[in-house]
Structures are given as structure tokens and as C-alpha cells.
Coordinates of C-alpha atoms in Angstrom, one line a residue:
Chain A
M67 CA -22.3 -22.1 22.4
T68 CA -20.2 -22.8 25.2
R69 CA -21.7 -21.9 28.3
Q70 CA -18.3 -20.6 30.1
S71 CA -17.6 -17.1 31.3
F72 CA -15.8 -14.5 29.0
E73 CA -12.6 -14.9 31.3
Q74 CA -12.5 -18.6 30.4
F75 CA -13.5 -18.5 27.0
I76 CA -10.7 -15.5 26.3
D77 CA -8.2 -17.7 28.0
E78 CA -9.0 -20.8 26.1
Y79 CA -9.5 -19.3 22.8
R80 CA -6.3 -17.1 22.9
K81 CA -4.5 -20.1 23.3
K82 CA -6.0 -22.0 20.2
V83 CA -5.4 -18.6 18.2
D84 CA -1.7 -18.0 19.6
E85 CA -1.2 -22.0 18.8
R86 CA -2.7 -21.8 15.4
L87 CA -1.4 -18.7 13.9
P88 CA 2.2 -19.2 13.4
L89 CA 1.4 -22.8 11.7
F90 CA -0.5 -21.0 8.9
I91 CA 2.8 -19.4 8.0
D92 CA 5.2 -22.3 8.9
N93 CA 3.6 -24.6 6.2
L94 CA 4.5 -21.9 3.6
N95 CA 7.3 -23.0 1.0
C96 CA 9.1 -19.9 0.9
P97 CA 12.8 -18.5 1.9
D98 CA 13.7 -19.1 6.0
A99 CA 14.4 -15.4 6.7
L100 CA 10.8 -14.3 5.2
K101 CA 9.0 -16.8 7.1
E102 CA 11.1 -16.1 10.3
A103 CA 10.3 -12.6 9.9
M104 CA 6.6 -13.0 9.4
I105 CA 6.2 -15.5 12.5
Y106 CA 8.5 -13.2 14.7
S107 CA 5.7 -10.4 14.8
L108 CA 2.8 -13.0 14.8
H109 CA 4.4 -14.3 18.1
A110 CA 5.0 -10.8 19.5
G111 CA 2.0 -11.2 22.1
G112 CA -0.6 -9.3 21.4
K113 CA -4.3 -9.3 23.0
R114 CA -5.9 -11.0 20.2
V115 CA -8.7 -8.6 20.4
R116 CA -9.9 -8.8 16.9
P117 CA -9.8 -12.7 16.5
L118 CA -11.3 -13.1 19.6
L119 CA -14.1 -10.6 18.6
L120 CA -14.8 -12.4 15.7
L121 CA -14.8 -15.7 17.8
S122 CA -16.9 -14.7 20.4
V123 CA -19.5 -13.6 17.8
I124 CA -19.7 -16.9 16.2
D125 CA -19.5 -18.5 19.7
S126 CA -22.7 -16.5 20.7
N127 CA -24.6 -18.1 17.7
R128 CA -23.0 -21.4 17.1
D129 CA -20.1 -23.8 18.2
I130 CA -16.9 -22.8 16.8
K131 CA -15.5 -24.9 13.9
E132 CA -11.7 -25.5 13.0
S133 CA -12.3 -23.6 9.8
D134 CA -13.0 -20.2 11.6
F135 CA -9.8 -19.9 12.8
K136 CA -8.6 -19.3 9.2
A137 CA -10.9 -16.1 9.6
A138 CA -10.0 -15.1 12.8
C139 CA -5.9 -15.6 12.2
A140 CA -6.5 -13.9 8.7
L141 CA -7.4 -10.7 10.8
E142 CA -4.7 -10.9 13.4
M143 CA -2.5 -11.3 10.2
I144 CA -3.4 -8.2 8.9
H145 CA -3.2 -6.5 12.2
T146 CA -0.2 -7.6 12.6
Y147 CA 1.2 -6.9 9.2
S148 CA -0.3 -3.0 9.7
L149 CA 2.0 -2.8 12.8
I150 CA 5.0 -3.6 11.3
H151 CA 4.9 -1.1 8.3
D152 CA 3.6 1.5 11.2
D153 CA 6.9 0.9 13.1
L154 CA 9.3 1.4 10.1
P155 CA 11.6 4.4 10.4
A156 CA 9.7 5.9 7.7
M157 CA 6.8 5.9 9.6
D158 CA 6.8 5.9 13.5
N159 CA 10.3 4.8 13.9
D160 CA 10.0 2.5 16.7
D161 CA 12.4 0.3 17.9
Y162 CA 10.2 -2.0 20.2
R163 CA 6.7 -2.8 20.4
R164 CA 5.4 -4.7 23.5
G165 CA 8.7 -4.7 24.8
K166 CA 10.4 -6.4 21.9
P167 CA 12.3 -5.0 19.3
T168 CA 10.4 -4.4 16.2
N169 CA 10.4 -6.4 13.0
H170 CA 12.8 -4.2 11.0
K171 CA 15.5 -3.9 14.0
V172 CA 15.7 -7.5 14.1
F173 CA 15.1 -8.6 10.3
G174 CA 16.2 -5.3 8.6
E175 CA 14.2 -2.7 6.7
A176 CA 13.8 -4.6 3.5
V177 CA 12.5 -7.9 4.8
A178 CA 10.2 -6.0 7.3
I179 CA 8.6 -4.2 4.2
L180 CA 8.2 -7.8 2.4
A181 CA 7.2 -9.9 5.6
G182 CA 4.1 -7.2 5.9
D183 CA 3.1 -7.9 2.6
G184 CA 3.5 -11.4 2.7
L185 CA 0.9 -11.3 5.7
L186 CA -1.4 -9.1 4.2
T187 CA -1.3 -11.5 0.8
R188 CA -1.6 -14.6 3.1
S189 CA -4.7 -13.3 4.9
F190 CA -6.6 -12.9 1.6
E191 CA -5.4 -16.5 0.9
L192 CA -6.4 -18.1 4.3
I193 CA -10.3 -16.9 3.6
S194 CA -10.1 -18.2 0.1
L195 CA -9.2 -21.4 1.6
M196 CA -11.7 -21.7 4.3
E197 CA -13.6 -24.8 4.5
D198 CA -17.6 -25.5 5.3
V199 CA -18.0 -21.7 4.1
S200 CA -19.7 -21.2 1.0
S201 CA -17.9 -19.1 -1.8
E202 CA -20.8 -16.3 -1.5
T203 CA -19.8 -16.0 2.3
K204 CA -16.3 -15.9 1.5
I205 CA -16.5 -13.4 -1.3
Q206 CA -18.6 -11.0 1.2
L207 CA -15.5 -11.8 3.7
I208 CA -13.1 -10.7 1.4
R209 CA -14.8 -7.9 -0.1
E210 CA -15.5 -6.3 3.6
L211 CA -11.8 -7.4 4.7
S212 CA -10.2 -5.2 1.9
Q213 CA -12.7 -2.7 2.3
A214 CA -12.0 -2.3 6.0
S215 CA -8.2 -2.6 5.8
G216 CA -7.5 -0.7 2.6
A217 CA -7.5 2.7 1.4
E218 CA -10.9 3.5 2.4
G219 CA -10.5 1.9 5.7
M220 CA -7.1 1.3 8.0
V221 CA -4.7 2.3 5.2
G222 CA -6.5 5.5 4.7
G223 CA -6.6 6.3 8.6
Q224 CA -2.9 5.4 8.6
V225 CA -2.3 8.5 6.0
A226 CA -4.6 11.0 8.0
D227 CA -2.8 10.1 11.2
L228 CA 0.5 11.0 9.3
Q229 CA -0.8 14.2 8.1
A230 CA -2.0 15.1 11.5
E231 CA 0.7 14.7 13.0
G232 CA 2.2 18.1 14.9
K233 CA -1.2 19.9 13.8
S234 CA -3.9 20.4 15.8
V235 CA -6.7 18.6 14.6
S236 CA -10.6 18.7 15.6
L237 CA -12.4 16.1 17.5
E238 CA -14.0 15.6 14.0
E239 CA -10.7 14.7 12.4
L240 CA -9.4 12.8 15.3
E241 CA -12.7 10.6 14.9
Y242 CA -12.2 10.1 11.5
I243 CA -8.8 8.8 11.9
H244 CA -10.0 6.4 14.7
Q245 CA -12.8 5.1 12.7
H246 CA -10.7 4.5 10.0
K247 CA -7.0 3.2 11.5
T248 CA -8.8 1.2 13.8
G249 CA -12.2 1.0 14.2
A250 CA -12.9 -0.2 10.3
L251 CA -10.8 -3.6 11.3
M252 CA -12.6 -3.8 14.5
S253 CA -16.0 -3.5 12.9
F254 CA -15.2 -6.1 10.6
A255 CA -14.4 -8.7 13.4
V256 CA -17.7 -8.3 14.7
M257 CA -19.5 -8.4 11.4
A258 CA -17.5 -11.3 9.8
G259 CA -18.4 -13.4 13.0
A260 CA -22.0 -12.2 12.4
H261 CA -21.6 -13.6 8.4
L262 CA -20.0 -16.7 9.8
G263 CA -22.5 -17.2 12.6
N264 CA -25.7 -16.9 10.5
V265 CA -26.9 -13.9 12.3
T266 CA -29.7 -12.4 11.0
E267 CA -30.2 -9.1 9.2
D268 CA -31.7 -7.5 11.7
E269 CA -29.5 -8.4 14.4
K270 CA -26.3 -7.6 12.0
A271 CA -27.5 -3.7 11.9
Q272 CA -27.6 -4.0 15.5
L273 CA -24.2 -5.6 15.9
R274 CA -22.8 -2.8 13.1
T275 CA -23.8 -0.2 15.5
F276 CA -22.4 -1.8 18.6
S277 CA -18.8 -2.5 16.5
Q278 CA -18.6 1.2 15.9
H279 CA -18.9 1.9 19.5
L280 CA -16.6 -0.7 20.6
G281 CA -13.8 0.7 18.2
L282 CA -13.9 4.0 19.6
L283 CA -14.3 2.7 23.1
F284 CA -10.9 0.6 22.3
Q285 CA -9.2 3.7 20.8
I286 CA -10.1 6.4 23.8
K287 CA -8.9 3.9 26.2
D288 CA -5.5 3.4 24.6
D289 CA -5.2 7.1 24.7
I290 CA -5.9 7.4 28.3
L291 CA -3.9 4.3 28.7
D292 CA -0.9 6.3 27.1
V293 CA -1.0 8.8 29.7
E294 CA -2.0 6.8 32.7
G295 CA -0.9 3.5 31.9
D296 CA 1.6 1.5 33.4
S297 CA 5.1 1.6 31.1
E298 CA 6.1 -1.9 32.0
E299 CA 2.3 -3.4 31.6
M300 CA 2.1 -1.9 28.2
G301 CA 5.9 -2.7 26.7
K302 CA 6.4 0.9 25.8
A303 CA 6.8 4.3 27.4
A304 CA 3.7 6.2 28.8
G305 CA 3.2 9.4 27.5
S306 CA 4.7 8.2 24.0
D307 CA 2.0 9.6 21.9
E308 CA 2.4 13.2 23.7
G309 CA 6.0 13.1 23.0
K310 CA 5.3 12.3 19.2
N311 CA 3.0 15.3 19.5
K312 CA 0.0 13.2 18.3
S313 CA -3.3 14.3 18.8
T314 CA -5.4 12.3 21.4
Y315 CA -8.7 12.1 23.2
P316 CA -7.2 13.6 26.6
R317 CA -5.8 16.2 24.5
L318 CA -8.8 17.6 22.8
L319 CA -10.8 16.7 25.7
E320 CA -9.0 16.9 28.9
M321 CA -8.9 13.9 30.7
D322 CA -12.5 14.1 32.1
G323 CA -13.8 15.0 28.6
A324 CA -12.0 11.7 27.4
K325 CA -13.4 9.6 30.2
R326 CA -16.9 10.9 29.8
K327 CA -16.7 9.9 25.9
L328 CA -15.2 6.5 27.0
H329 CA -18.5 5.7 29.1
H330 CA -20.9 7.3 26.6
H331 CA -19.5 5.1 24.1
A332 CA -19.7 1.8 26.6
D333 CA -23.4 2.6 27.3
M334 CA -24.0 3.1 23.7
A335 CA -22.5 -0.3 22.9
I336 CA -24.2 -1.9 25.7
A337 CA -27.7 -0.1 24.5
S338 CA -27.0 -1.6 20.8
L339 CA -26.9 -5.4 22.5
N340 CA -30.4 -5.3 24.2
S341 CA -32.7 -5.7 21.3
I342 CA -30.4 -8.9 20.3
R343 CA -32.1 -12.0 20.9
M344 CA -29.0 -14.1 20.9
D345 CA -26.6 -14.9 24.0
T346 CA -24.7 -11.4 24.3
T347 CA -22.7 -12.8 27.4
L348 CA -19.4 -12.7 25.6
L349 CA -20.2 -9.3 23.6
H350 CA -21.0 -7.7 27.4
G351 CA -18.0 -9.2 28.6
F352 CA -15.9 -7.4 25.5
V353 CA -16.9 -4.1 26.5
D354 CA -16.2 -4.7 30.3
Y355 CA -12.7 -6.1 29.4
I356 CA -12.0 -3.2 26.9
M357 CA -12.9 -0.5 29.8
N358 CA -10.8 -2.1 32.3
R359 CA -7.6 -3.4 30.5
T360 CA -4.4 -1.9 31.6
N361 CA -2.6 -2.8 28.7
Chain B
M1083 CA -13.0 -13.3 -30.2
T1084 CA -11.7 -10.1 -32.2
R1085 CA -10.0 -11.0 -35.4
Q1086 CA -7.9 -8.4 -35.8
S1087 CA -3.8 -8.6 -35.7
F1088 CA -1.7 -8.8 -32.2
E1089 CA -0.3 -5.2 -32.9
Q1090 CA -4.0 -4.0 -33.0
F1091 CA -5.6 -5.9 -30.2
I1092 CA -2.6 -4.3 -27.9
D1093 CA -3.1 -0.9 -29.0
E1094 CA -6.8 -1.1 -28.5
Y1095 CA -6.8 -2.9 -24.9
R1096 CA -3.6 -1.3 -23.6
K1097 CA -5.6 2.1 -24.2
K1098 CA -8.5 0.5 -22.6
V1099 CA -6.5 -0.4 -19.4
D1100 CA -4.8 2.7 -19.5
E1101 CA -7.9 4.5 -19.0
R1102 CA -9.9 2.1 -16.5
L1103 CA -6.9 1.7 -14.0
P1104 CA -6.9 5.2 -12.5
L1105 CA -10.9 5.0 -12.3
F1106 CA -10.5 2.0 -10.1
I1107 CA -8.6 4.5 -7.8
D1108 CA -10.3 7.6 -8.2
N1109 CA -13.9 6.6 -6.8
L1110 CA -12.4 5.7 -3.7
N1111 CA -13.0 7.6 -0.3
C1112 CA -9.5 8.5 0.8
P1113 CA -7.3 10.9 1.6
D1114 CA -6.2 12.9 -1.3
A1115 CA -2.4 12.3 -0.9
L1116 CA -2.7 8.3 -0.7
K1117 CA -5.2 8.6 -3.8
E1118 CA -2.5 10.5 -5.8
A1119 CA 0.3 8.6 -4.8
M1120 CA -1.8 5.4 -6.1
I1121 CA -2.4 7.0 -9.1
Y1122 CA 0.8 8.4 -10.0
S1123 CA 2.4 5.0 -9.9
L1124 CA -0.6 3.6 -12.1
H1125 CA 0.2 6.2 -14.6
A1126 CA 3.8 5.6 -14.9
G1127 CA 3.3 4.5 -18.3
G1128 CA 4.1 0.6 -18.4
K1129 CA 3.8 -2.0 -21.1
R1130 CA 1.1 -3.5 -19.1
V1131 CA 2.1 -6.7 -20.3
R1132 CA 0.2 -8.6 -17.5
P1133 CA -3.4 -7.4 -17.9
L1134 CA -2.9 -7.7 -21.7
L1135 CA -1.6 -11.1 -21.5
L1136 CA -5.0 -12.1 -19.3
L1137 CA -7.1 -10.4 -21.6
S1138 CA -5.6 -11.8 -24.5
V1139 CA -6.5 -15.5 -23.2
I1140 CA -9.9 -14.5 -22.6
D1141 CA -10.2 -13.1 -26.3
S1142 CA -8.8 -16.3 -27.4
N1143 CA -12.1 -17.8 -26.2
R1144 CA -14.9 -15.3 -26.1
D1145 CA -15.6 -11.8 -26.3
I1146 CA -13.9 -9.6 -23.7
K1147 CA -16.7 -8.0 -21.3
E1148 CA -16.4 -4.9 -19.1
S1149 CA -16.2 -7.2 -15.8
D1150 CA -12.7 -8.5 -17.1
F1151 CA -11.0 -5.3 -17.1
K1152 CA -11.2 -5.7 -13.1
A1153 CA -9.0 -8.8 -13.0
A1154 CA -7.0 -7.6 -15.4
C1155 CA -6.4 -3.9 -13.3
A1156 CA -6.1 -6.1 -10.2
L1157 CA -3.4 -7.4 -11.6
E1158 CA -1.5 -4.3 -12.9
M1159 CA -2.2 -2.8 -9.4
I1160 CA -0.4 -6.0 -7.9
H1161 CA 2.6 -5.3 -10.4
T1162 CA 2.3 -1.7 -9.5
Y1163 CA 2.6 -2.1 -5.7
S1164 CA 5.5 -4.3 -6.0
L1165 CA 7.6 -1.8 -8.2
I1166 CA 6.8 1.1 -5.2
H1167 CA 7.9 -1.2 -2.6
D1168 CA 11.1 -2.5 -4.5
D1169 CA 12.2 1.1 -5.2
L1170 CA 12.6 1.8 -1.6
P1171 CA 15.3 3.1 0.0
A1172 CA 15.7 0.1 2.0
M1173 CA 15.4 -2.1 -1.1
D1174 CA 16.5 -1.3 -4.6
N1175 CA 16.8 2.8 -3.9
D1176 CA 16.0 3.8 -7.3
D1177 CA 15.3 7.5 -7.8
Y1178 CA 13.6 7.1 -11.2
R1179 CA 11.2 4.3 -13.0
R1180 CA 10.5 4.6 -16.7
G1181 CA 12.3 8.0 -16.7
K1182 CA 9.9 9.3 -13.9
P1183 CA 10.6 10.3 -10.5
T1184 CA 9.9 6.9 -8.3
N1185 CA 6.8 7.1 -5.9
H1186 CA 8.9 7.8 -2.8
K1187 CA 11.0 10.8 -4.1
V1188 CA 7.7 12.4 -4.9
F1189 CA 5.1 11.8 -2.0
G1190 CA 7.5 10.5 0.6
E1191 CA 8.5 6.9 1.9
A1192 CA 5.6 6.5 4.1
V1193 CA 3.4 7.6 1.7
A1194 CA 4.8 5.2 -0.7
I1195 CA 4.5 2.4 1.4
L1196 CA 1.0 2.9 2.1
A1197 CA 0.4 3.2 -1.4
G1198 CA 1.5 0.2 -2.4
D1199 CA -0.3 -1.5 0.6
G1200 CA -3.5 0.4 -0.7
L1201 CA -3.1 -1.1 -4.2
L1202 CA -2.1 -4.6 -3.0
T1203 CA -5.3 -4.5 -0.9
R1204 CA -7.8 -2.9 -3.7
S1205 CA -7.0 -5.5 -6.1
F1206 CA -8.4 -8.3 -4.1
E1207 CA -11.5 -5.8 -3.4
L1208 CA -11.7 -5.5 -7.2
I1209 CA -11.8 -9.3 -8.1
S1210 CA -14.1 -9.3 -5.1
L1211 CA -16.5 -7.2 -7.1
M1212 CA -16.2 -8.5 -10.5
E1213 CA -19.9 -9.0 -12.3
D1214 CA -21.3 -11.6 -13.9
V1215 CA -18.5 -14.2 -12.7
S1216 CA -19.2 -16.9 -9.9
S1217 CA -18.3 -16.8 -6.6
E1218 CA -16.6 -19.9 -7.2
T1219 CA -14.3 -18.6 -10.0
K1220 CA -13.7 -15.4 -7.7
I1221 CA -12.5 -17.4 -5.1
Q1222 CA -10.1 -19.6 -7.1
L1223 CA -8.7 -16.3 -8.8
I1224 CA -8.3 -15.0 -5.4
R1225 CA -6.5 -18.2 -3.9
E1226 CA -4.4 -18.3 -7.4
L1227 CA -3.5 -14.6 -6.9
S1228 CA -2.6 -14.6 -3.5
Q1229 CA 0.0 -17.9 -4.0
A1230 CA 1.4 -16.0 -7.0
S1231 CA 2.0 -13.0 -5.1
G1232 CA 2.4 -13.6 -1.9
A1233 CA 5.3 -15.4 -0.1
E1234 CA 5.2 -18.5 -2.0
G1235 CA 5.4 -16.2 -5.2
M1236 CA 6.6 -12.9 -5.8
V1237 CA 7.2 -11.7 -2.2
G1238 CA 9.5 -15.0 -1.4
G1239 CA 11.3 -14.3 -5.0
Q1240 CA 12.1 -10.8 -3.7
V1241 CA 13.5 -11.8 -0.6
A1242 CA 15.3 -14.7 -2.2
D1243 CA 16.7 -11.9 -4.8
L1244 CA 17.8 -9.5 -2.1
Q1245 CA 19.4 -12.7 -0.3
A1246 CA 21.6 -13.3 -3.6
E1247 CA 22.6 -9.9 -3.8
G1248 CA 26.4 -9.4 -4.0
K1249 CA 26.8 -13.3 -4.0
S1250 CA 27.3 -15.5 -7.1
V1251 CA 24.3 -17.8 -7.3
S1252 CA 23.9 -21.1 -9.4
L1253 CA 21.3 -20.9 -12.4
E1254 CA 19.0 -23.2 -10.5
E1255 CA 19.1 -20.3 -7.6
L1256 CA 18.6 -17.6 -10.6
E1257 CA 15.5 -19.5 -11.9
Y1258 CA 14.0 -19.9 -8.1
I1259 CA 14.2 -16.2 -8.0
H1260 CA 12.6 -15.7 -11.4
Q1261 CA 10.1 -18.0 -11.4
H1262 CA 8.9 -16.5 -8.1
K1263 CA 9.7 -12.8 -8.6
T1264 CA 8.4 -12.3 -12.2
G1265 CA 7.1 -15.9 -13.3
A1266 CA 4.4 -16.4 -11.1
L1267 CA 2.3 -13.2 -11.6
M1268 CA 2.8 -14.0 -15.5
S1269 CA 1.7 -17.4 -14.9
F1270 CA -1.4 -15.9 -13.2
A1271 CA -2.2 -13.9 -16.1
V1272 CA -2.5 -16.6 -18.4
M1273 CA -4.6 -19.0 -15.9
A1274 CA -6.8 -16.4 -14.6
G1275 CA -7.7 -15.7 -18.4
A1276 CA -8.0 -19.1 -18.8
H1277 CA -10.5 -19.5 -15.7
L1278 CA -12.4 -16.5 -16.5
G1279 CA -12.6 -17.8 -20.4
N1280 CA -13.9 -21.2 -19.8
V1281 CA -11.0 -23.1 -21.1
T1282 CA -11.0 -26.7 -21.2
E1283 CA -8.8 -28.5 -18.5
D1284 CA -6.8 -30.2 -20.7
E1285 CA -6.3 -26.9 -22.2
K1286 CA -5.3 -25.2 -19.0
A1287 CA -2.5 -27.9 -18.6
Q1288 CA -1.1 -26.5 -21.9
L1289 CA -1.5 -23.0 -21.0
R1290 CA 0.3 -23.4 -17.7
T1291 CA 3.4 -25.2 -19.6
F1292 CA 2.9 -21.9 -21.9
S1293 CA 3.0 -19.3 -19.1
Q1294 CA 6.1 -20.9 -17.6
H1295 CA 8.1 -20.7 -20.5
L1296 CA 6.8 -17.2 -21.4
G1297 CA 7.7 -15.9 -17.8
L1298 CA 11.3 -17.2 -18.2
L1299 CA 11.5 -15.5 -21.8
F1300 CA 10.3 -12.2 -20.2
Q1301 CA 13.2 -12.5 -17.2
I1302 CA 15.8 -13.7 -20.0
K1303 CA 14.9 -10.6 -22.2
D1304 CA 15.1 -8.2 -19.6
D1305 CA 18.4 -9.4 -18.2
I1306 CA 19.7 -9.1 -22.2
L1307 CA 18.1 -5.7 -22.5
D1308 CA 19.9 -4.4 -19.1
V1309 CA 23.1 -5.2 -21.1
E1310 CA 22.2 -4.2 -24.9
G1311 CA 19.4 -2.0 -24.5
D1312 CA 19.5 1.7 -25.3
S1313 CA 18.9 3.7 -22.0
E1314 CA 16.5 6.1 -23.1
E1315 CA 14.1 3.8 -24.2
M1316 CA 14.1 1.9 -21.3
G1317 CA 14.0 4.7 -18.8
K1318 CA 16.9 3.3 -16.9
A1319 CA 20.5 3.2 -17.1
A1320 CA 21.9 0.0 -19.6
G1321 CA 24.0 -1.8 -17.2
S1322 CA 21.9 -1.0 -14.3
D1323 CA 21.8 -4.5 -12.8
E1324 CA 25.4 -5.2 -13.6
G1325 CA 26.2 -2.1 -11.5
K1326 CA 24.4 -3.5 -8.4
N1327 CA 26.1 -6.6 -8.5
K1328 CA 22.2 -8.7 -9.3
S1329 CA 23.1 -12.3 -11.0
T1330 CA 21.8 -12.0 -14.4
Y1331 CA 21.6 -14.7 -17.4
P1332 CA 24.4 -12.9 -19.2
R1333 CA 26.2 -13.2 -16.3
L1334 CA 25.7 -16.7 -15.6
L1335 CA 25.8 -18.1 -19.1
E1336 CA 27.6 -15.5 -21.4
M1337 CA 25.6 -13.4 -23.9
D1338 CA 25.5 -16.1 -26.0
G1339 CA 24.4 -18.7 -23.8
A1340 CA 21.6 -16.5 -22.6
K1341 CA 20.2 -15.9 -26.1
R1342 CA 20.2 -19.6 -26.6
K1343 CA 18.4 -20.1 -23.5
L1344 CA 15.8 -17.0 -24.6
H1345 CA 15.1 -19.1 -28.2
H1346 CA 14.8 -22.5 -26.3
H1347 CA 11.8 -20.7 -24.0
A1348 CA 10.4 -19.0 -27.0
D1349 CA 10.5 -22.7 -28.9
M1350 CA 8.9 -24.5 -25.7
A1351 CA 6.3 -21.9 -25.4
I1352 CA 5.4 -22.0 -29.1
A1353 CA 5.5 -25.8 -28.8
S1354 CA 3.0 -25.7 -26.0
L1355 CA 0.3 -24.0 -28.0
N1356 CA 0.3 -26.4 -30.5
S1357 CA -2.0 -29.0 -29.2
I1358 CA -4.3 -26.0 -28.3
R1359 CA -7.4 -26.3 -30.3
M1360 CA -8.6 -22.6 -29.2
D1361 CA -7.4 -19.7 -31.6
T1362 CA -3.7 -19.0 -30.3
T1363 CA -2.8 -15.9 -32.7
L1364 CA -2.7 -13.6 -29.8
L1365 CA -0.6 -16.1 -27.7
H1366 CA 2.0 -16.6 -30.4
G1367 CA 2.2 -12.7 -30.9
F1368 CA 3.0 -12.2 -27.5
V1369 CA 6.0 -14.6 -27.8
D1370 CA 7.0 -12.6 -30.8
Y1371 CA 6.5 -9.2 -29.1
I1372 CA 8.4 -10.2 -25.8
M1373 CA 11.4 -11.7 -27.8
N1374 CA 11.4 -8.6 -29.9
R1375 CA 10.7 -5.8 -27.2
T1376 CA 13.2 -2.9 -27.1
N1377 CA 12.1 -1.8 -23.6

């Protein structure tokens, strides 16, 4: 319940997440190469959107506790594992991510695959180890996280995305891909914050709607940045989706249509916050932040 | 608490596990290719040692319930995902397993990686969905499963195994590899059965010792079979570890020494059952079964 601005909150808690993430791996008793590979990708300087989203929902309801960082970091580990596996030669075959060589370029493919597996597994362990949280709530988090990140969520979206490569897909198919590949985990971030923050059932329903619009907003902005963004700021070449013949919102709807859709989802996300009684300063801030981000 | 022989128990429950495994994937709402790839490897005809071990510990204490199959199948899914990832070109590069083309040979590398990720994630979900089990017990199972299968367990053992390839390792290093790569999950099978079967703390300590000897027994037998086994029965070429320049017990200790070690761990496993009050018929049966298996 910090009464600080969105920017102050993000700066403060991004630092806290960045500090804690490697510690949750560093204390593991495992081969050095595996530990280094896991920490390398966690260090790779992401925006930490998912853990910050989770923490901001909690902070809208109660003070953030040390234990909450386990859930926040678990979520970032799932996201990081998915990037390591996505970058593999058999998948997107990317040599760089955020301006740094990808995991398999540094540690080799075998260790990269296993580092991803290790991060995925560690994330469930971290939730099981949360203090001051009932076992019922932990089981709910694990159930929802496995659904959001597994075959019915992120992994399923990734397969659909692979299958769509080089084909022209409908807007419906594109939304299926994004709702699963990125939307499900963004939704989980919001809902996990709601479960941990003891939000009422009515407010959870509103937050679920909010999270769905926010997820699409995030992805449409990503597609727009891929065309219009500054390569250096993004750490990858602008136009790289285009080059891979991937379907994107600007491709399907033209740039004007994509921007109209962006604003539509921003409006809907904000509208879903109106009937929520808790302080929504941080959540409003997230909508602006995603709309205006440059990388 | 069936009063049947070990062989009757194994036959009956292996069928039950075989029936249920694909059903836990078939009801998922996900792309067909992903579902087919996951089910393909679950169908690939393993011995189901881990789920049967889990169920046999439960059956030594109380009647097996439908819900127990969720834990048993979760364990087989973890084992199956590890085989899919192990077989990849970047890892062991195996084209066949148990006489069938490996997952990536049929579905391609990208889908194989994702099928493994999906199975790993689904296994945690299945435990979270168990009925008639307290949330405390489910969290204990998830914590122990993630430790047994993650960086401190199976995944760590796999990295150590990769690093040992082509090098001569000490007996200590070989035991580290096996205790992590296969032993940890075998131990989990026994301990999960103990937690679900409401075994006393004293008996759990005995079962933990039992499970550790059983895990090493299993691996030493595997190494011996790789040299002496019938290629057709095993579904892979005899001597294939030798060909890959992998360290094995027969290499380090000569065949005689490996067989002495096999009998030592069998004796120790049986000794640890002596002070257990519950019916240990099935657990004794497992020791004989692993000692005498031909594939």
C-alpha cells in the first residue's frame, strides 16, 4: 500500500526482483554449468512486466511481503525458460536476445534445454516454498500457473505459432496464438496477485477482464514496435517478425487498424477498473506504461 | 491391500496406468499436433516402474483410490518428458527408443521440445487436481517432486552425465550422476506412496533408505543389461552406452564387481524392509523384479 507513483513503484520493485531472482538459483546444489546457464538468462535484463504486475496487484490491496517475491520470481522464471526454449535452433533460431547472445550460443544447446527445464521446475518449487500462505492458496496458484503455462496455455500457443509460420492466418487465429502464448501468463500475473492480495470475488472477475485486455494490448504493442521501434532500444532488429514471415496485427489490419485495436483494448482495460473499489493507481499506470513503452 | 502376488499386482496396475495416462492428456484443449506428440511418447510402452512403485507402497498400506493414479501418472509424465528431451539431437541424438522412432523423429524437434515442456507442466497440474488429498499433502508432493526432478535432482544429474561423456569418472562421480539422474525420481516414487499411504515417520525413514538402494540397483542392472542384454528385448542395441563412451558400472568395476555391487544394494534394500511393520510383499517383489528383468 505504498502511496508512491507508478514510476517510483516500478523502479523500486524492479530492483528488488532483479536482486532476488539469481539468489533463488544461486542457493541450489547443482552442477556449476547448469546454475550459470539459468542465472545468465535471468540476468538478461528483461522489463520484469509479469512479476511487477503481480506485485502491483498485491500492493493495491496490502503491503508486499518478502514471501510474495517467490511467486513473482517463479513467474519470471517461467517466462525466462520459455524464451530460452523459443530461441533454440529448432524453434526461432535466434542468436541474440536483448542485445546479448542467447543461452544456447553461450552454453550449448543441451545445457540450454536443461536450463529451461530447470527453471520451469524451480518455479513450481518456489511456490510450494512460500511462507505465510495457506496450502490451499499455493495449490490454487500452482493449478492456475500450470494451466497458464502448459499445453492449454503458453506451450499450446507456441505450437500454434509455429504452425502458423509462413501461412496467412485469420484475426481469430492470431488472437488465439497471443491469448495463449503471452496472454495466459499475463492473466496469471494479475490473478496470482489477486489471490495473494485477498481481493474479493467480484473484484477478481473485473481483474480477469482487465488482464485479458492488458495481455492483448501488450502483444499488439509488441507487433507495432517490431515495425516502428528503434532496433538499438529493443535489442533486436526492427522488422524481424516480418523477416520471419510471422503474422502480426499490423500485417492483418494495416498499421492504422492495429493502432485502433491497441486503443480499444486500452479503453476496455481501463473501463474494467472503474467498478473496482481498491486503489487502481498502479494498474492504470500499467496500461499507460505498456501503451507508451519503446522496447 | 490386495492379497495378490507381485506379478498379479503388476499386471493389473500396469494396465490401469496404461489406460489412464493418455486420458489425462486427451482431455486437454490444445493444438492436435502437441496432443499427439505427448500421447505418442506416453504410449511408447515403458515398464511403468515409477508409477507402479508409487502404487505398490500405497497398496501395502491401504486400498488404492482413483485419485492416486493422478500422482502415479504425473510421475510417468516427468519420466517421459525427460526421455523426449534426452533423445534430442543436441543431447543423446537417439533415433529409436524401445524400438519406436523417437518423438523428434516423428514430430520434429520443435514440437518434441514443447511436448516435453507440456508433459512436465501437466504433471504438476495433475497433482494439484488430486481429490481426497489435503492441500498440505499436495504441496509436500509438489515440493518433493520439483526437487527430485529439477536442478538439484534429475536435471542436475543429466548435466553431470553430459559433462562426464568421453571422460573417465570416479565411482563417486558415477554414483552422483545416477543418484540424481534416475535415483531421485525412484526415491520420490516410494516417498510419494508413503505420504499418500499415511505411513508412519519411522517407516518413512526406512522406506527412504530402501528407495535409495533400489534406485542404484535399477541403474547398475541397466548398465549390466546394456552389455549382456538381448538387443531385441531392450528395443535398443546392446553395448550402446559403450559406443557412446559413457561411464558405466561394468566399465569402472569390471562385470564381476558390478554384479557384486548389484547384490549388495539388493541385500541392503531388503534389509531396510525388515523393521517395517506393514506388508512388504510387493516391495520385496520389486527388488526381485529389478534384479531379474531382461529389458
